[in-house]
Coordinates of C-alpha atoms and ligand atoms in Angstrom, one line a residue:
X221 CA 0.0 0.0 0.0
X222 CA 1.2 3.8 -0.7
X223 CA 0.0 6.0 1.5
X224 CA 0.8 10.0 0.4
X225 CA -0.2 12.4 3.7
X226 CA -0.8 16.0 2.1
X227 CA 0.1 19.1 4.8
X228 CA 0.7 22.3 5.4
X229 CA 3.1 21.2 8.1
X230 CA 5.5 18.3 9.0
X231 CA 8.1 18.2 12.1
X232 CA 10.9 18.8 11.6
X233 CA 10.3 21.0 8.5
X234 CA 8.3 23.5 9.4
X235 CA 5.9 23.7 13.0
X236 CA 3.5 25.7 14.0
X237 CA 2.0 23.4 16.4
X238 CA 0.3 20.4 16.7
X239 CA -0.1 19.4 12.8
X240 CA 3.3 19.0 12.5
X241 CA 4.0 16.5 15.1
X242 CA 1.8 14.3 13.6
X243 CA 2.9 14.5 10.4
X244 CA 6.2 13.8 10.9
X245 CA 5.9 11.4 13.0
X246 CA 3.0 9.1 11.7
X247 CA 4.5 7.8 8.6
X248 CA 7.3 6.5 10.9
X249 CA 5.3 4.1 12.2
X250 CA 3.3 3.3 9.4
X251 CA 5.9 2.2 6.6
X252 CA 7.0 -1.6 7.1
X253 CA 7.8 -4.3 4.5
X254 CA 4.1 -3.6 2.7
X255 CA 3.3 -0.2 3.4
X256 CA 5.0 2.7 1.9
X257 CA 4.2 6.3 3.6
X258 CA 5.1 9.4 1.9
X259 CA 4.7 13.2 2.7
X260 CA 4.0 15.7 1.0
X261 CA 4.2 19.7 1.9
X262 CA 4.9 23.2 0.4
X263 CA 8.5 24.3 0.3
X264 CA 8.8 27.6 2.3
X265 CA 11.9 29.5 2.9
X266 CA 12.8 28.6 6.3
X267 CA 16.3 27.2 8.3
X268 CA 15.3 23.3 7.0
X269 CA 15.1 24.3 3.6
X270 CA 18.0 26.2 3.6
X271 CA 20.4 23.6 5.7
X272 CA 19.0 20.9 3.0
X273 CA 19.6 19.6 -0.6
X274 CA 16.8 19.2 -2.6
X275 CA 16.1 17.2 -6.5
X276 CA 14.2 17.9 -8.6
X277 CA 11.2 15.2 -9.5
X278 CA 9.5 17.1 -11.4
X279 CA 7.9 20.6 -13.1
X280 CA 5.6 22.0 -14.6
X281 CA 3.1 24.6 -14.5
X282 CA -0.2 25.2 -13.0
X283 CA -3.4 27.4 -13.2
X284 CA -5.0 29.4 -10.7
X285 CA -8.0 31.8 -11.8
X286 CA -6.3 33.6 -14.7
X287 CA -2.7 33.3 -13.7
X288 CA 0.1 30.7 -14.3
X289 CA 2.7 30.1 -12.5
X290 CA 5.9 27.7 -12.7
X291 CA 6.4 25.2 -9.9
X292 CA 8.8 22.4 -8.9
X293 CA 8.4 19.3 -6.6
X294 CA 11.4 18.3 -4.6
X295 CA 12.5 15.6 -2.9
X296 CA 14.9 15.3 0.4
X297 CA 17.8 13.9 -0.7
X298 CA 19.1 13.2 2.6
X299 CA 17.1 9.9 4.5
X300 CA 17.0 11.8 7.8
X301 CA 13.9 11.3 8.0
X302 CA 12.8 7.4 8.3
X303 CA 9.8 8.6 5.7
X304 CA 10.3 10.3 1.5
X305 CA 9.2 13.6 1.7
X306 CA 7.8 15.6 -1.2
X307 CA 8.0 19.7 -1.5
X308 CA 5.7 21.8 -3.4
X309 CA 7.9 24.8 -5.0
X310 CA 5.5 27.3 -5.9
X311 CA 8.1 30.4 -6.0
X312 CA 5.7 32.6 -6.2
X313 CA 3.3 31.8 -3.5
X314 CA 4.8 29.2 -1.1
X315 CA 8.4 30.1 -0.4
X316 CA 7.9 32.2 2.0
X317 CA 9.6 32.6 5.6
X318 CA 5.8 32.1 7.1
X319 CA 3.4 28.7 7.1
X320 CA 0.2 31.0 7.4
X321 CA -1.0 34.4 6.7
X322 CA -3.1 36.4 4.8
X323 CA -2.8 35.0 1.4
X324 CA -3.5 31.1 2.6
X325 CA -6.5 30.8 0.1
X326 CA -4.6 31.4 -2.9
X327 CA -1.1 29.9 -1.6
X328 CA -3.1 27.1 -0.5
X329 CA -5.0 26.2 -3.4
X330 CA -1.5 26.2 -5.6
X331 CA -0.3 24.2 -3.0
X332 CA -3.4 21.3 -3.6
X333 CA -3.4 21.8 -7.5
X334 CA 0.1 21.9 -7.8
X335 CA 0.4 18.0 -6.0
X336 CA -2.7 16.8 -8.2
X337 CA -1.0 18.0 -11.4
X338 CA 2.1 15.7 -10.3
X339 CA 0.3 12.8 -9.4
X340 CA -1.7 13.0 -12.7
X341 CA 2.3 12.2 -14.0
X342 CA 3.3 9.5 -11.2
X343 CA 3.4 5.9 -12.3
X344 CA 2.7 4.4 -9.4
X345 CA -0.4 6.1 -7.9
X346 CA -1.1 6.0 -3.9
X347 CA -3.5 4.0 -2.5
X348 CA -4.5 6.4 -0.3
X349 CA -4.3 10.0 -0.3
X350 CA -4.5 11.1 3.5
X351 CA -5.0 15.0 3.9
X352 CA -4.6 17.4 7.5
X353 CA -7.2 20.4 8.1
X354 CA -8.7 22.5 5.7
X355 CA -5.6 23.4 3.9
X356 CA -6.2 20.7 1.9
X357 CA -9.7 19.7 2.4
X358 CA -10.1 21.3 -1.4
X359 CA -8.5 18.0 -2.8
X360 CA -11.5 15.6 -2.0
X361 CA -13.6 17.7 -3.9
X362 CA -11.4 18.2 -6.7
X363 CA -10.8 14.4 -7.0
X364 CA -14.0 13.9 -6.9
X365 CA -15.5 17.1 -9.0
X366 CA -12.5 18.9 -11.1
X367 CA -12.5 17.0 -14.5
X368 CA -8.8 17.8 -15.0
X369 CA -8.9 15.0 -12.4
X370 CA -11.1 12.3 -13.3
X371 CA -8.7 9.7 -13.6
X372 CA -7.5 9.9 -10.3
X373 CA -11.2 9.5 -8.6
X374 CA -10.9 6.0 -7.8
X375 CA -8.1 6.8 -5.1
X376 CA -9.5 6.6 -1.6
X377 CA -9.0 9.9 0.3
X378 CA -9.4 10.5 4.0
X379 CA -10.0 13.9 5.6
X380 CA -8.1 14.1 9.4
X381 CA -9.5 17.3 11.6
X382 CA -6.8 17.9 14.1
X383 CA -8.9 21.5 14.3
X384 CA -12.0 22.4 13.3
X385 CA -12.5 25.8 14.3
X386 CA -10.5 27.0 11.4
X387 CA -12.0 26.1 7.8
X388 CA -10.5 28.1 5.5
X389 CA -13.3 30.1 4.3
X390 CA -13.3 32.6 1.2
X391 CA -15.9 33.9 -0.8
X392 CA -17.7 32.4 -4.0
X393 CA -16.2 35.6 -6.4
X394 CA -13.0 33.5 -6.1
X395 CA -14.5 30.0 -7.6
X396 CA -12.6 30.4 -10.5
X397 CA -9.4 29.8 -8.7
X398 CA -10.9 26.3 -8.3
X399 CA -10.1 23.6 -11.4
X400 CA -13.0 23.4 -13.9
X401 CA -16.4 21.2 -12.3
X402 CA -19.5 20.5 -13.1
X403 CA -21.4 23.8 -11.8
X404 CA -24.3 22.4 -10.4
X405 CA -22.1 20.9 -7.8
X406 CA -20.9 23.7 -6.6
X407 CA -23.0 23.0 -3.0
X408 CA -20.7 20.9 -2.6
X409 CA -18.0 23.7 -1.7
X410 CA -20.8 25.6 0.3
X411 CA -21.2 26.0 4.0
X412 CA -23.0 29.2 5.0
X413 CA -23.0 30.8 2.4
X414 CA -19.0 30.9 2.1
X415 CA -16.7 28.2 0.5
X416 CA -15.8 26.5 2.7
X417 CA -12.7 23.7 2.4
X418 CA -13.2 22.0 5.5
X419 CA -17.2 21.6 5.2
X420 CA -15.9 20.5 1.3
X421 CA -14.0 17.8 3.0
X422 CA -16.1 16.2 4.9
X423 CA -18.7 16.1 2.4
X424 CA -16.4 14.5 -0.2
X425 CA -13.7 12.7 1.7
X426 CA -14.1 8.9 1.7
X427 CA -13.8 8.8 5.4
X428 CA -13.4 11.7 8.1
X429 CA -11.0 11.2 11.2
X430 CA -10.5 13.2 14.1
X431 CA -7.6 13.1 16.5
X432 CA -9.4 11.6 19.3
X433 CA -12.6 9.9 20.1
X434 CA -14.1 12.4 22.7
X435 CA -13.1 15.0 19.9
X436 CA -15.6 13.1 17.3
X437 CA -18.6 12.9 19.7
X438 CA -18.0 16.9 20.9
X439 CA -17.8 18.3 17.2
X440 CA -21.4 16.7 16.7
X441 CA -23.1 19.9 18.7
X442 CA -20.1 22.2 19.4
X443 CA -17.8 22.7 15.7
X444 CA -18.0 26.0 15.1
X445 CA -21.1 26.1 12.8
X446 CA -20.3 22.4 11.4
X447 CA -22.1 20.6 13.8
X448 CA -25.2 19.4 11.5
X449 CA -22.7 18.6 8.8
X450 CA -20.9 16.3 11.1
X451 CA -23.8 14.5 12.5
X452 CA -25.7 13.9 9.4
X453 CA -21.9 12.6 8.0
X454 CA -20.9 10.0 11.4
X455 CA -21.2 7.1 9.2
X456 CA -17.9 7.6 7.8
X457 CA -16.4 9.4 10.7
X458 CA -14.4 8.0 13.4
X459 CA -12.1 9.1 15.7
X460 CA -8.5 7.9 16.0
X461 CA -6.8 9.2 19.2
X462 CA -3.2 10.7 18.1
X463 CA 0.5 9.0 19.6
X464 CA 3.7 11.0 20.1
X465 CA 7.0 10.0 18.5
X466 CA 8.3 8.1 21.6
X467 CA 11.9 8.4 19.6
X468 CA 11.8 12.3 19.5
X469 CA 10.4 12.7 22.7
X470 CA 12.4 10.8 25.1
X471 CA 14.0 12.0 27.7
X472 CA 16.6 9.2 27.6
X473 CA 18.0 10.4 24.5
X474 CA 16.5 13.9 23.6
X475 CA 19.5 16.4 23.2
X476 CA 17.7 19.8 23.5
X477 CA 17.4 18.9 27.4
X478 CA 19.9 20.0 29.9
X479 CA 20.2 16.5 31.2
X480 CA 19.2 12.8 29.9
X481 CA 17.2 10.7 32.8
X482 CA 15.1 7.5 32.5
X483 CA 12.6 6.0 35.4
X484 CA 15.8 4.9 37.2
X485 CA 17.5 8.6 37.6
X486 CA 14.4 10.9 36.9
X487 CA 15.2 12.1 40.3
X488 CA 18.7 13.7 39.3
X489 CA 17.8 14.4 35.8
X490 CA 14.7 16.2 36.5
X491 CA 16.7 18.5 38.7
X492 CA 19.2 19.4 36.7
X493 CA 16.3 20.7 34.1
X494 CA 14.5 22.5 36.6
X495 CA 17.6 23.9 37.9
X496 CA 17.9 25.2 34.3
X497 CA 15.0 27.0 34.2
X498 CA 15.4 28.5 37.5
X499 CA 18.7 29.7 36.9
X500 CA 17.6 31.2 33.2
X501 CA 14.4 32.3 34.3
X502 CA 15.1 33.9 38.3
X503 CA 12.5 31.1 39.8
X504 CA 13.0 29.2 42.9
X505 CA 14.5 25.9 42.8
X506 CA 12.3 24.5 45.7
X507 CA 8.8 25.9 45.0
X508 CA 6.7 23.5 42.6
X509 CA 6.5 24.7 39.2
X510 CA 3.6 24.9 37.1
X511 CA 4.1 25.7 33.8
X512 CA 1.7 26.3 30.2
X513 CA 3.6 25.8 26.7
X514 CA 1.3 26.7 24.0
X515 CA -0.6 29.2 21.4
X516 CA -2.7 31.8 23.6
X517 CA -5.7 31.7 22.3
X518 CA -8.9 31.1 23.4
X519 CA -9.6 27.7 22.4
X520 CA -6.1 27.0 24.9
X521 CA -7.8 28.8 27.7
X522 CA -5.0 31.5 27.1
X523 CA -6.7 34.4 28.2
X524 CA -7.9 33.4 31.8
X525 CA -4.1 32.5 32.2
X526 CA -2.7 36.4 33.4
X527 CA -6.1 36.3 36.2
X528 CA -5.5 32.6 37.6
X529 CA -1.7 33.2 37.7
X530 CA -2.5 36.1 40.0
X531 CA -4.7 34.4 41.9
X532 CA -2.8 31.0 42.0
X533 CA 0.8 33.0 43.2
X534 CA -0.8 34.8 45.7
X535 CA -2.5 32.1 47.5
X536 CA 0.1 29.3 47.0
X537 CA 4.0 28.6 47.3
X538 CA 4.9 28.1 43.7
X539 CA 6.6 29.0 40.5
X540 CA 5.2 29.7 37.6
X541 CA 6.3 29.7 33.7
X542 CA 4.7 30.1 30.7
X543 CA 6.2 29.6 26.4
X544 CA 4.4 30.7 23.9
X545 CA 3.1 33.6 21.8
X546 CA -0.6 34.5 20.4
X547 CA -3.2 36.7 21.0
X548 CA -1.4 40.3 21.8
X549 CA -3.7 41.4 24.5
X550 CA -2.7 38.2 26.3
X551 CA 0.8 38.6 25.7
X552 CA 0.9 42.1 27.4
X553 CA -1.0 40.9 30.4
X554 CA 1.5 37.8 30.9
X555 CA 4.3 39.8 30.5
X556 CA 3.4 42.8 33.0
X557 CA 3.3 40.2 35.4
X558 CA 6.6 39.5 35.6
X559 CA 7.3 43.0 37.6
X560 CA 4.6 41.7 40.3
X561 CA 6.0 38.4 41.0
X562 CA 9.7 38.5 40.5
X563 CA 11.4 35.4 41.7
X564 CA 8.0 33.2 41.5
X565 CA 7.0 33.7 37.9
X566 CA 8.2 34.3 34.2
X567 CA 7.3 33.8 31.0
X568 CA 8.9 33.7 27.8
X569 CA 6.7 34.8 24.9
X570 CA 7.8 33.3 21.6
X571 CA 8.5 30.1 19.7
X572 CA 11.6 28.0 20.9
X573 CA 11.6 24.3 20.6
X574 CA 14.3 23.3 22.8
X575 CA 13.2 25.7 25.6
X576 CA 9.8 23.4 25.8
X577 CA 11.8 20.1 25.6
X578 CA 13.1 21.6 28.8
X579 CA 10.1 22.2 30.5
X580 CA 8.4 19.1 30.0
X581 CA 11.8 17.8 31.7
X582 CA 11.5 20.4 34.1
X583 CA 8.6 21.2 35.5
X584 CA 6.5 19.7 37.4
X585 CA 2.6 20.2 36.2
X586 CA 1.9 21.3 33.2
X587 CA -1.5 23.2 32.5
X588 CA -3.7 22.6 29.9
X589 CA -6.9 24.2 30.6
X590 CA -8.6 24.4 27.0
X591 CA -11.9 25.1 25.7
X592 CA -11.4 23.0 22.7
X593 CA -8.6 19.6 22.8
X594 CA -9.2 18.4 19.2
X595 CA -6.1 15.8 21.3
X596 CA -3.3 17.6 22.6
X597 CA -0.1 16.3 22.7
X598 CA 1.6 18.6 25.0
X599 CA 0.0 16.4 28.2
X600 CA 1.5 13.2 26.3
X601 CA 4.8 15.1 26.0
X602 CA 4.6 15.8 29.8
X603 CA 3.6 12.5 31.3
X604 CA 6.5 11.2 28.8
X605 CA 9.0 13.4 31.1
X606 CA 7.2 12.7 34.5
X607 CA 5.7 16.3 34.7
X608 CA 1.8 15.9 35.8
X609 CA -0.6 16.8 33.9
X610 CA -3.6 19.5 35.1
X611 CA -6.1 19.4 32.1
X612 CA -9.4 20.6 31.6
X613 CA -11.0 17.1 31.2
X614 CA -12.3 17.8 26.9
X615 CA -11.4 16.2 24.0
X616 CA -8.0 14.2 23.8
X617 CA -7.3 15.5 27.1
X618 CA -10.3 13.7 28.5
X619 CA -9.4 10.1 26.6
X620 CA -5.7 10.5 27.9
X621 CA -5.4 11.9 31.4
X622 CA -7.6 10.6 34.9
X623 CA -7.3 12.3 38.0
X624 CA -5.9 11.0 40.9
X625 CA -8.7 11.1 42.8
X626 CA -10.2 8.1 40.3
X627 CA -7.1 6.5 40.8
X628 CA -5.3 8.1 38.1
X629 CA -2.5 10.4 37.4
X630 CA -3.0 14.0 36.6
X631 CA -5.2 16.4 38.1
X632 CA -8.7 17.2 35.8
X633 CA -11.3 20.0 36.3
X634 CA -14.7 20.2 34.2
X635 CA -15.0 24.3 33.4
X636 CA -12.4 26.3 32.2
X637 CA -13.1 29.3 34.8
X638 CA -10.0 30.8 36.8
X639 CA -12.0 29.3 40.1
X640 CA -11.3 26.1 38.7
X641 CA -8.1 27.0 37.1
X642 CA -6.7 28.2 40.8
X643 CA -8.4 25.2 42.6
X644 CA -6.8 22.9 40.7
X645 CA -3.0 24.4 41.0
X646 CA -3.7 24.2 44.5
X647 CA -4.5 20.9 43.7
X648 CA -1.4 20.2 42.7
X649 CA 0.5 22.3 45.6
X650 CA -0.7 20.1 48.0
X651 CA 0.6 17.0 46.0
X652 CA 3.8 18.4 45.9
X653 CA 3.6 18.5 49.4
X654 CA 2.7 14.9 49.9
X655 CA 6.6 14.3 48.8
X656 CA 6.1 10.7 48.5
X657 CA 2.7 10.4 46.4
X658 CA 4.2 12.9 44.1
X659 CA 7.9 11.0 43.3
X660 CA 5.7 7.8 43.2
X661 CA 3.2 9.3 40.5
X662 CA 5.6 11.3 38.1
X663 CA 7.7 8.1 38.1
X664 CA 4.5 6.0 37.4
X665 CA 3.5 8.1 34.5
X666 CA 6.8 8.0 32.5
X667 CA 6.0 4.1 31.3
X668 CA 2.6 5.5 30.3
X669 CA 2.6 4.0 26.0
X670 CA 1.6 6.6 23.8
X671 CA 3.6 5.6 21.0
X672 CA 1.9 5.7 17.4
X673 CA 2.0 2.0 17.1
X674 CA -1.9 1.4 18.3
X675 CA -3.1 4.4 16.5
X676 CA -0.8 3.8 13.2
X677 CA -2.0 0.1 12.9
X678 CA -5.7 1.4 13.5
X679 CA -5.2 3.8 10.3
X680 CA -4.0 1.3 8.4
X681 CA -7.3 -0.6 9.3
X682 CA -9.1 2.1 8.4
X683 CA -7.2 2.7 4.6
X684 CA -7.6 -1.6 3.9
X685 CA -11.3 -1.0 4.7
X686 CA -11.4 1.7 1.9
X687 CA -9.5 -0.7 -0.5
X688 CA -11.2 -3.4 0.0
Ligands
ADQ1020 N1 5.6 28.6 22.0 C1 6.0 27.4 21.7 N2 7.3 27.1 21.7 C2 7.6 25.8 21.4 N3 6.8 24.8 21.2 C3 5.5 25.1 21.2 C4 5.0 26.4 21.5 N4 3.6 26.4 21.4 C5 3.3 25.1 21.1 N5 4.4 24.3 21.0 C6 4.4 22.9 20.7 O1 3.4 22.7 19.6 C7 2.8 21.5 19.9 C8 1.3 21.8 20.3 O2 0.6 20.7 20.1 P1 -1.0 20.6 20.5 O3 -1.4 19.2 20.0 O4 -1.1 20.7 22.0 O5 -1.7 21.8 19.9 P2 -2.3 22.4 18.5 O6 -3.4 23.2 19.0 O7 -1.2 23.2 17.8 O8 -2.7 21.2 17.6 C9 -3.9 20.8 17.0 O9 -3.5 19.5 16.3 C10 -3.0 18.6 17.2 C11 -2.5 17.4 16.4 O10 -3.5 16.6 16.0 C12 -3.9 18.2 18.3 O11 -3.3 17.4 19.3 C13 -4.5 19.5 19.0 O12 -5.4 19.1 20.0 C14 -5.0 20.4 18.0 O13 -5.5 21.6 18.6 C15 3.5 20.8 21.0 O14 4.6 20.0 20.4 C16 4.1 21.9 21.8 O15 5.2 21.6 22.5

């Protein structure tokens, strides 16, 4: 079987969030003597692309609305990557130091034309053609509808949601853009009015996955306006809860960390990294520390962070720190503060990969307290690196971590308020006071399997029953 996994992102080429880790990790763990997975993304000008060699496999041309314009796809010539990876060169529109931005209809839609004009060319065809979000949720409609690609119809496609509340939307004046169809199909394209890729998607696709199985039942009356398409579509939805690359993410072997540890030394090794972080960011060594990697933005709970903080810090002996960068509003009000609690919180605002290897081998809790967990992989990094988990009990986060009160590991509220924000940090004060309970747990949670290799074999289910 040849599997080709069509994305806007892929670890470690170019990450955003969340979309990426999957990306480049999942083929890992589904190629094998009869399987053959293969990637496929746009080439933008970023530090991967410029550290790497690339060939040439192909080019040609392609249309959009009344322009042309000249593209390329590369392959990696290096086998760094345990997977082949393809690269949409659209000068033009994708090379570009950014994933997204303002122009993401049209450099999307090059992006999805541009790998059905190749494969129109390739000999041997995939099997499956397995797209990510609504950047290319325009493909099962164009298999299905553009005539320019009739002869490829026949290839099963799945549609993964790893987010539904973004769906791509622009207007019907810029149809055109879209390869010739049949007209009166154009409903298909519709979703309120607006085209809309993601609704396209799940119309057309052969099958529709989310990224977990609490995700699947929640989008059916909360999906941001796609609810009814999703229920009257469940037959050929399922959800597929996501794994983490247990070779990237291990703190045995992972070199951004300060110090390696397994089970058998987490004791030193976590230490060292919280040392780290105490050192770098002026926090105290012997306080727990909580600490919230991610985008700040509503779905992530973001903006009751700045309150809770203020809140949690007053009434509580502990440290906190938070990565990440979003909404600006939120940014300003984690950032001013820092002045108010020197010595007991900091946050850097920003992208850095290595600094959240570090806290996940850090800290100790992590907070996760989202509206929306299509999955999350940030509480399967953490419980990975024996940090604790403190989740808003929704989506992914709800099929992955139990509290400890049910016998379980992590610490899980129902609301995302800043009472139950706070209630739950103190929460997990108090277990850091219970020494003992809290060595015995983050130890416990370390051998916690995660890996891809359930969730890979249960795709591969999935694509046979779409061959068969
Ligand atoms: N400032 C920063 N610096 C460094 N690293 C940062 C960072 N901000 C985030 N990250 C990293 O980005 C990833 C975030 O992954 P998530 O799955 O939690 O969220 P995301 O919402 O992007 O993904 C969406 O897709 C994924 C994959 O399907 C789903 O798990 C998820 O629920 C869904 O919302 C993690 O690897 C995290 O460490």
């Amino acid at each position: 079987m040849k599997i080709l996994h069509i994305s806007a992102e892929c670890y470690p080429i170019a990450k955003v969030g969340g979309l990426a880790d999957v990306v480049g990790a999942l083929p890992k763990y589904q190629n094998n003597d009869t399987t053959l997975s293969q990637v496929v993304m746009p080439f933008y000008d970023n530090k991967f692309t410029k550290e790497h060699s690339f060939s040439s496999v192909y080019s040609s041309e392609l249309t959009l609305g009344e322009n042309i314009y000249k593209f390329n796809i590369l392959k990696l010539n290096s086998s760094t990557l345990d997977f082949d990876i393809f690269f949409v060169d659209v000068p033009k529109l994708l090379f570009k130091e950014y994933v997204y931005s303002y122009d993401d209809t049209e450099r999307f839609l090059s992006f999805q034309i541009a790998v059905l004009d190749w494969m129109l060319t390739i000999k041997e065809k995939p099997s499956i053609i397995h797209c990510h979000d609504h950047h290319t949720g325009l493909v099962p409609f164009m298999l299905q509808e553009s005539f320019k690609y009739e002869s490829l119809n026949k290839i099963p496609n799945i549609l993964t949601i790893h987010n539904a509340q973004y769906q791509g939307w622009f207007s019907h004046d810029n149809v055109h853009l879209i390869p010739e169809f049949n007209f009166d199909h154009v409903g298909l394209l519709d979703w309120g009015g607006q085209i809309n890729p993601l609704a396209a998607a799940i119309k057309c696709a052969w099958s529709v996955t989310t990224v977990s199985p609490s995700y699947m039942d929640e989008l059916k009356s909360a999906a941001n306006g796609l609810e009814w398409l999703l229920s009257d579509e469940t037959e050929k939805c399922v959800g597929i809860l996501n794994g983490i690359d247990t070779n990237v993410w291990n703190p045995e072997v992972d070199t951004y960390i300060i110090k390696n540890y397994s089970q058998k030394t987490i004791q030193s090794g976590r230490k060292a990294n919280k040392q780290f972080l105490c050192d770098n960011y002026n926090l105290d060594l012997e306080k727990p520390l909580f600490a919230f990697i991610g985008r700040l933005v509503g779905e992530k709970g973001a903006d009751l962070l700045p309150e809770s903080f203020k809140i949690a810090l007053k009434e509580n002996n502990i440290s906190v720190f938070l990565l990440g960068s979003g909404h600006g509003d939120t940014e300003n009000q984690l950032i001013e503060l820092k002045s108010q609690f020197k010595g007991s919180y900091n946050a850097f605002i920003g992208y850095d990969e290595k600094l959240s290897h570090i806290i996940y081998a850090g800290a100790d809790f992590l907070l996760m307290p989202s509206r929306v967990e299509p999955c999350g992989l940030n509480q399967m990094y953490a419980l990975r690196y024996g940090t604790i988990p403190i989740v808003r009990s929704i989506g992914g986060l709800k099929d992955t971590v139990i509290d400890i009160d049910n016998n379980g590991f992590g610490i899980c509220h129902n609301e995302v308020t800043i009472e139950e924000i706070t209630k739950a940090i103190k929460r997990g004060a108090d277990l850091y006071k219970n020494n003992t309970k809290f060595k015995k747990i983050r130890k416990q949670i370390m051998s916690i399997d995660h890996s891809w290799n359930a969730s890979a074999q249960e795709y591969l289910n999935l694509y046979n029953s779409l061959n068969s």
